[in-house]
């Protein structure tokens, strides 16, 4: 087991899947529902789900301000799908949530469920990866200091900016734990 | 349906977990639901309580009405078709609905066969009263299961019964020796492979929500503590005194389902709950439709 504690935002969505993957890699996971849950974590995962629901519950739970501060202060953060939307500084035709990641995100960018898809594409530093897109967003614009890790059909789907990793797709639904392993290595630094 | 599409469809249900799916009949109600924190809405012409009151044959909603709701919100939109009515399902797929509920709330179109859901690209959720119904629906291609409850009653007793029964049967399969599973599958009238999956994993191969009769934050938290992965609320919200406040309270209760102090404060001043009727008082038992 690794001496590392990862918080997984557990307001709504697919948080258990992240916990299973991180636990299999030797990390200890704790579910984040209230500000007191944030104590002593080495990194945080913002999972997939519905960003409108999670965004509202961030306010109602009182998590919004302390979580935003932790991420701004450098806490390693992995956001997937809805999690990426929560982190984005701007959302086309909607209001931003945490706004810690300097990108513009387009929600439901590929359309409804019938347009959900899987594709295997290279990610910088990771290699080929099975990307699962479910009513997914993509990144329309990124600031210069944002590292673009992957594009699919010309659209940005994976980025890193200092302590923050943002993905349009769902690594927690795949069988490949390379992204989680990479994230844990960032948390151990 | 390809395996990849089925995995994507099961995946969408995984994204809905820990959330509340609300019945809505107008774009205005859909917006109220989205603003209150619904993770998806179910578009239908009449909510179950009114279907029950109106009687007669109830069918798939007008596609124009469903499209109005699709245009009003950014969260997933579901809609119901009648059990066995694969043409209603084809229509819902043609208007790009996110999820089809093959529902006992509507009048069944076929009293023997359910829809072959493997023939569709769009995902299906189906109701189940026990493990055998659940696994049969999954074998037909359902990507998500919900309890049937007794819709439109505001009485949670049936949903509780179904969830308890399903979980008890899952535990029974889990405790069996492997050579006993063949007979168990036969008794349950389900394929051996699905019985084996439940035996090995201790859960259904798809997400399982609670539905039917949920009317209060406490009802929702009860179903979550009993093992539901999320909750459908039908008549309970828009048949109550203050829909927006009640909807938001139920959403928070589902996230914090073990926090009794918080649920206590969420339960204050919600206005009148839907009146509700007991299953003993009603003539039409919807849960018996489609086994």
mmCIF file of N, CA and C in Angstrom, chain B residues 27-91:
data_model
loop_
_atom_site.group_PDB
_atom_site.id
_atom_site.type_symbol
_atom_site.label_atom_id
_atom_site.label_comp_id
_atom_site.label_asym_id
_atom_site.label_seq_id
_atom_site.Cartn_x
_atom_site.Cartn_y
_atom_site.Cartn_z
ATOM 1 N N UNK B 27 -41.787 22.064 -20.450
ATOM 2 C CA UNK B 27 -40.434 22.639 -20.417
ATOM 3 C C UNK B 27 -40.191 23.458 -19.142
ATOM 4 N N UNK B 28 -41.230 24.112 -18.628
ATOM 5 C CA UNK B 28 -41.079 24.917 -17.409
ATOM 6 C C UNK B 28 -40.716 24.011 -16.232
ATOM 7 N N UNK B 29 -41.441 22.896 -16.117
ATOM 8 C CA UNK B 29 -41.131 21.952 -15.027
ATOM 9 C C UNK B 29 -39.724 21.384 -15.211
ATOM 10 N N UNK B 30 -39.343 21.134 -16.455
ATOM 11 C CA UNK B 30 -38.005 20.584 -16.715
ATOM 12 C C UNK B 30 -36.938 21.548 -16.230
ATOM 13 N N UNK B 31 -37.168 22.851 -16.467
ATOM 14 C CA UNK B 31 -36.195 23.855 -16.007
ATOM 15 C C UNK B 31 -36.143 23.906 -14.485
ATOM 16 N N UNK B 32 -37.317 23.836 -13.846
ATOM 17 C CA UNK B 32 -37.345 23.830 -12.374
ATOM 18 C C UNK B 32 -36.549 22.626 -11.855
ATOM 19 N N UNK B 33 -36.763 21.476 -12.495
ATOM 20 C CA UNK B 33 -36.069 20.249 -12.073
ATOM 21 C C UNK B 33 -34.561 20.402 -12.248
ATOM 22 N N UNK B 34 -34.130 20.910 -13.404
ATOM 23 C CA UNK B 34 -32.692 21.079 -13.655
ATOM 24 C C UNK B 34 -32.073 22.043 -12.646
ATOM 25 N N UNK B 35 -32.788 23.156 -12.389
ATOM 26 C CA UNK B 35 -32.249 24.137 -11.436
ATOM 27 C C UNK B 35 -32.216 23.589 -10.014
ATOM 28 N N UNK B 36 -33.111 22.652 -9.716
ATOM 29 C CA UNK B 36 -33.128 22.064 -8.372
ATOM 30 C C UNK B 36 -32.086 20.968 -8.217
ATOM 31 N N UNK B 37 -31.440 20.572 -9.348
ATOM 32 C CA UNK B 37 -30.363 19.589 -9.248
ATOM 33 C C UNK B 37 -30.709 18.199 -9.758
ATOM 34 N N UNK B 38 -31.749 18.060 -10.597
ATOM 35 C CA UNK B 38 -32.037 16.751 -11.203
ATOM 36 C C UNK B 38 -30.857 16.350 -12.078
ATOM 37 N N UNK B 39 -30.473 15.049 -12.071
ATOM 38 C CA UNK B 39 -29.380 14.598 -12.946
ATOM 39 C C UNK B 39 -29.927 14.180 -14.309
ATOM 40 N N UNK B 40 -31.259 14.054 -14.419
ATOM 41 C CA UNK B 40 -31.924 13.777 -15.696
ATOM 42 C C UNK B 40 -33.409 14.040 -15.470
ATOM 43 N N UNK B 41 -34.143 14.209 -16.570
ATOM 44 C CA UNK B 41 -35.602 14.330 -16.427
ATOM 45 C C UNK B 41 -36.284 13.272 -17.288
ATOM 46 N N UNK B 42 -37.465 12.859 -16.839
ATOM 47 C CA UNK B 42 -38.308 11.933 -17.580
ATOM 48 C C UNK B 42 -39.456 12.752 -18.162
ATOM 49 N N UNK B 43 -39.481 12.868 -19.513
ATOM 50 C CA UNK B 43 -40.512 13.687 -20.152
ATOM 51 C C UNK B 43 -41.754 12.837 -20.368
ATOM 52 N N UNK B 44 -42.878 13.245 -19.812
ATOM 53 C CA UNK B 44 -44.128 12.520 -20.065
ATOM 54 C C UNK B 44 -45.313 13.462 -19.980
ATOM 55 N N UNK B 45 -46.393 13.081 -20.676
ATOM 56 C CA UNK B 45 -47.544 13.968 -20.777
ATOM 57 C C UNK B 45 -48.277 14.116 -19.458
ATOM 58 N N UNK B 46 -48.398 13.012 -18.766
ATOM 59 C CA UNK B 46 -49.066 13.034 -17.465
ATOM 60 C C UNK B 46 -48.207 12.287 -16.479
ATOM 61 N N UNK B 47 -48.076 12.801 -15.270
ATOM 62 C CA UNK B 47 -47.331 12.076 -14.256
ATOM 63 C C UNK B 47 -48.178 10.895 -13.779
ATOM 64 N N UNK B 48 -47.529 9.868 -13.210
ATOM 65 C CA UNK B 48 -48.246 8.633 -12.886
ATOM 66 C C UNK B 48 -49.524 8.836 -12.066
ATOM 67 N N UNK B 49 -49.522 9.770 -11.105
ATOM 68 C CA UNK B 49 -50.720 9.972 -10.278
ATOM 69 C C UNK B 49 -51.900 10.376 -11.160
ATOM 70 N N UNK B 50 -51.628 11.189 -12.181
ATOM 71 C CA UNK B 50 -52.704 11.638 -13.070
ATOM 72 C C UNK B 50 -53.104 10.544 -14.067
ATOM 73 N N UNK B 51 -52.126 9.718 -14.476
ATOM 74 C CA UNK B 51 -52.441 8.582 -15.349
ATOM 75 C C UNK B 51 -53.425 7.668 -14.614
ATOM 76 N N UNK B 52 -53.111 7.454 -13.339
ATOM 77 C CA UNK B 52 -53.945 6.607 -12.495
ATOM 78 C C UNK B 52 -55.357 7.200 -12.369
ATOM 79 N N UNK B 53 -55.420 8.525 -12.155
ATOM 80 C CA UNK B 53 -56.720 9.191 -11.980
ATOM 81 C C UNK B 53 -57.519 9.181 -13.286
ATOM 82 N N UNK B 54 -56.811 9.378 -14.414
ATOM 83 C CA UNK B 54 -57.512 9.494 -15.693
ATOM 84 C C UNK B 54 -58.027 8.141 -16.194
ATOM 85 N N UNK B 55 -57.313 7.068 -15.877
ATOM 86 C CA UNK B 55 -57.710 5.750 -16.368
ATOM 87 C C UNK B 55 -57.531 5.646 -17.873
ATOM 88 N N UNK B 56 -58.128 4.627 -18.502
ATOM 89 C CA UNK B 56 -58.004 4.459 -19.949
ATOM 90 C C UNK B 56 -56.630 3.974 -20.351
ATOM 91 N N UNK B 57 -56.346 4.044 -21.657
ATOM 92 C CA UNK B 57 -55.056 3.585 -22.172
ATOM 93 C C UNK B 57 -54.070 4.742 -22.131
ATOM 94 N N UNK B 58 -52.902 4.515 -21.574
ATOM 95 C CA UNK B 58 -51.901 5.583 -21.621
ATOM 96 C C UNK B 58 -50.742 5.130 -22.497
ATOM 97 N N UNK B 59 -50.255 6.076 -23.314
ATOM 98 C CA UNK B 59 -49.307 5.761 -24.385
ATOM 99 C C UNK B 59 -48.059 6.642 -24.288
ATOM 100 N N UNK B 60 -47.136 6.410 -25.213
ATOM 101 C CA UNK B 60 -45.970 7.291 -25.342
ATOM 102 C C UNK B 60 -46.440 8.735 -25.516
ATOM 103 N N UNK B 61 -45.642 9.688 -25.005
ATOM 104 C CA UNK B 61 -46.007 11.104 -25.128
ATOM 105 C C UNK B 61 -45.806 11.609 -26.554
ATOM 106 N N UNK B 62 -46.449 12.727 -26.861
ATOM 107 C CA UNK B 62 -46.285 13.421 -28.142
ATOM 108 C C UNK B 62 -44.807 13.795 -28.339
ATOM 109 N N UNK B 63 -44.181 13.343 -29.444
ATOM 110 C CA UNK B 63 -42.760 13.660 -29.666
ATOM 111 C C UNK B 63 -42.470 15.163 -29.632
ATOM 112 N N UNK B 64 -43.448 15.974 -30.045
ATOM 113 C CA UNK B 64 -43.229 17.428 -30.036
ATOM 114 C C UNK B 64 -43.055 17.930 -28.606
ATOM 115 N N UNK B 65 -43.869 17.369 -27.716
ATOM 116 C CA UNK B 65 -43.781 17.754 -26.308
ATOM 117 C C UNK B 65 -42.414 17.319 -25.734
ATOM 118 N N UNK B 66 -41.963 16.125 -26.124
ATOM 119 C CA UNK B 66 -40.661 15.640 -25.638
ATOM 120 C C UNK B 66 -39.530 16.528 -26.176
ATOM 121 N N UNK B 67 -39.634 16.902 -27.461
ATOM 122 C CA UNK B 67 -38.598 17.766 -28.050
ATOM 123 C C UNK B 67 -38.544 19.113 -27.344
ATOM 124 N N UNK B 68 -39.711 19.626 -26.948
ATOM 125 C CA UNK B 68 -39.751 20.894 -26.206
ATOM 126 C C UNK B 68 -38.926 20.799 -24.938
ATOM 127 N N UNK B 69 -39.016 19.649 -24.280
ATOM 128 C CA UNK B 69 -38.255 19.451 -23.042
ATOM 129 C C UNK B 69 -36.771 19.250 -23.356
ATOM 130 N N UNK B 70 -36.465 18.518 -24.441
ATOM 131 C CA UNK B 70 -35.052 18.356 -24.838
ATOM 132 C C UNK B 70 -34.389 19.710 -25.089
ATOM 133 N N UNK B 71 -35.181 20.643 -25.674
ATOM 134 C CA UNK B 71 -34.612 21.955 -25.985
ATOM 135 C C UNK B 71 -34.492 22.846 -24.759
ATOM 136 N N UNK B 72 -35.241 22.515 -23.702
ATOM 137 C CA UNK B 72 -35.280 23.394 -22.529
ATOM 138 C C UNK B 72 -34.132 23.139 -21.559
ATOM 139 N N UNK B 73 -33.560 21.918 -21.566
ATOM 140 C CA UNK B 73 -32.545 21.587 -20.559
ATOM 141 C C UNK B 73 -31.294 20.994 -21.203
ATOM 142 N N UNK B 74 -30.185 21.014 -20.439
ATOM 143 C CA UNK B 74 -28.922 20.451 -20.946
ATOM 144 C C UNK B 74 -28.621 19.091 -20.332
ATOM 145 N N UNK B 75 -29.403 18.665 -19.337
ATOM 146 C CA UNK B 75 -29.189 17.345 -18.718
ATOM 147 C C UNK B 75 -29.863 16.271 -19.588
ATOM 148 N N UNK B 76 -29.542 14.977 -19.369
ATOM 149 C CA UNK B 76 -30.149 13.924 -20.196
ATOM 150 C C UNK B 76 -31.683 13.912 -20.065
ATOM 151 N N UNK B 77 -32.344 13.590 -21.176
ATOM 152 C CA UNK B 77 -33.809 13.502 -21.187
ATOM 153 C C UNK B 77 -34.209 12.066 -21.492
ATOM 154 N N UNK B 78 -35.066 11.524 -20.644
ATOM 155 C CA UNK B 78 -35.598 10.173 -20.827
ATOM 156 C C UNK B 78 -37.070 10.283 -21.222
ATOM 157 N N UNK B 79 -37.611 9.204 -21.818
ATOM 158 C CA UNK B 79 -39.046 9.179 -22.086
ATOM 159 C C UNK B 79 -39.525 7.736 -22.025
ATOM 160 N N UNK B 80 -40.820 7.572 -21.787
ATOM 161 C CA UNK B 80 -41.370 6.228 -21.608
ATOM 162 C C UNK B 80 -42.033 5.715 -22.875
ATOM 163 N N UNK B 81 -41.873 4.404 -23.128
ATOM 164 C CA UNK B 81 -42.703 3.740 -24.120
ATOM 165 C C UNK B 81 -43.412 2.583 -23.421
ATOM 166 N N UNK B 82 -44.462 2.062 -24.084
ATOM 167 C CA UNK B 82 -45.209 0.957 -23.487
ATOM 168 C C UNK B 82 -44.401 -0.334 -23.535
ATOM 169 N N UNK B 83 -44.616 -1.206 -22.582
ATOM 170 C CA UNK B 83 -43.947 -2.508 -22.572
ATOM 171 C C UNK B 83 -44.271 -3.227 -23.881
ATOM 172 N N UNK B 84 -43.239 -3.671 -24.579
ATOM 173 C CA UNK B 84 -43.412 -4.430 -25.814
ATOM 174 C C UNK B 84 -43.666 -3.588 -27.051
ATOM 175 N N UNK B 85 -43.819 -2.266 -26.899
ATOM 176 C CA UNK B 85 -44.146 -1.422 -28.059
ATOM 177 C C UNK B 85 -42.860 -0.927 -28.710
ATOM 178 N N UNK B 86 -42.296 -1.791 -29.581
ATOM 179 C CA UNK B 86 -40.978 -1.444 -30.129
ATOM 180 C C UNK B 86 -41.050 -0.311 -31.143
ATOM 181 N N UNK B 87 -42.240 -0.021 -31.677
ATOM 182 C CA UNK B 87 -42.314 1.115 -32.605
ATOM 183 C C UNK B 87 -42.281 2.440 -31.837
ATOM 184 N N UNK B 88 -42.943 2.489 -30.680
ATOM 185 C CA UNK B 88 -42.789 3.702 -29.849
ATOM 186 C C UNK B 88 -41.308 3.895 -29.510
ATOM 187 N N UNK B 89 -40.609 2.796 -29.224
ATOM 188 C CA UNK B 89 -39.175 2.895 -28.916
ATOM 189 C C UNK B 89 -38.386 3.385 -30.128
ATOM 190 N N UNK B 90 -38.759 2.899 -31.329
ATOM 191 C CA UNK B 90 -38.079 3.364 -32.555
ATOM 192 C C UNK B 90 -38.270 4.871 -32.729
ATOM 193 N N UNK B 91 -39.493 5.347 -32.413
ATOM 194 C CA UNK B 91 -39.774 6.782 -32.537
ATOM 195 C C UNK B 91 -38.911 7.575 -31.557
#
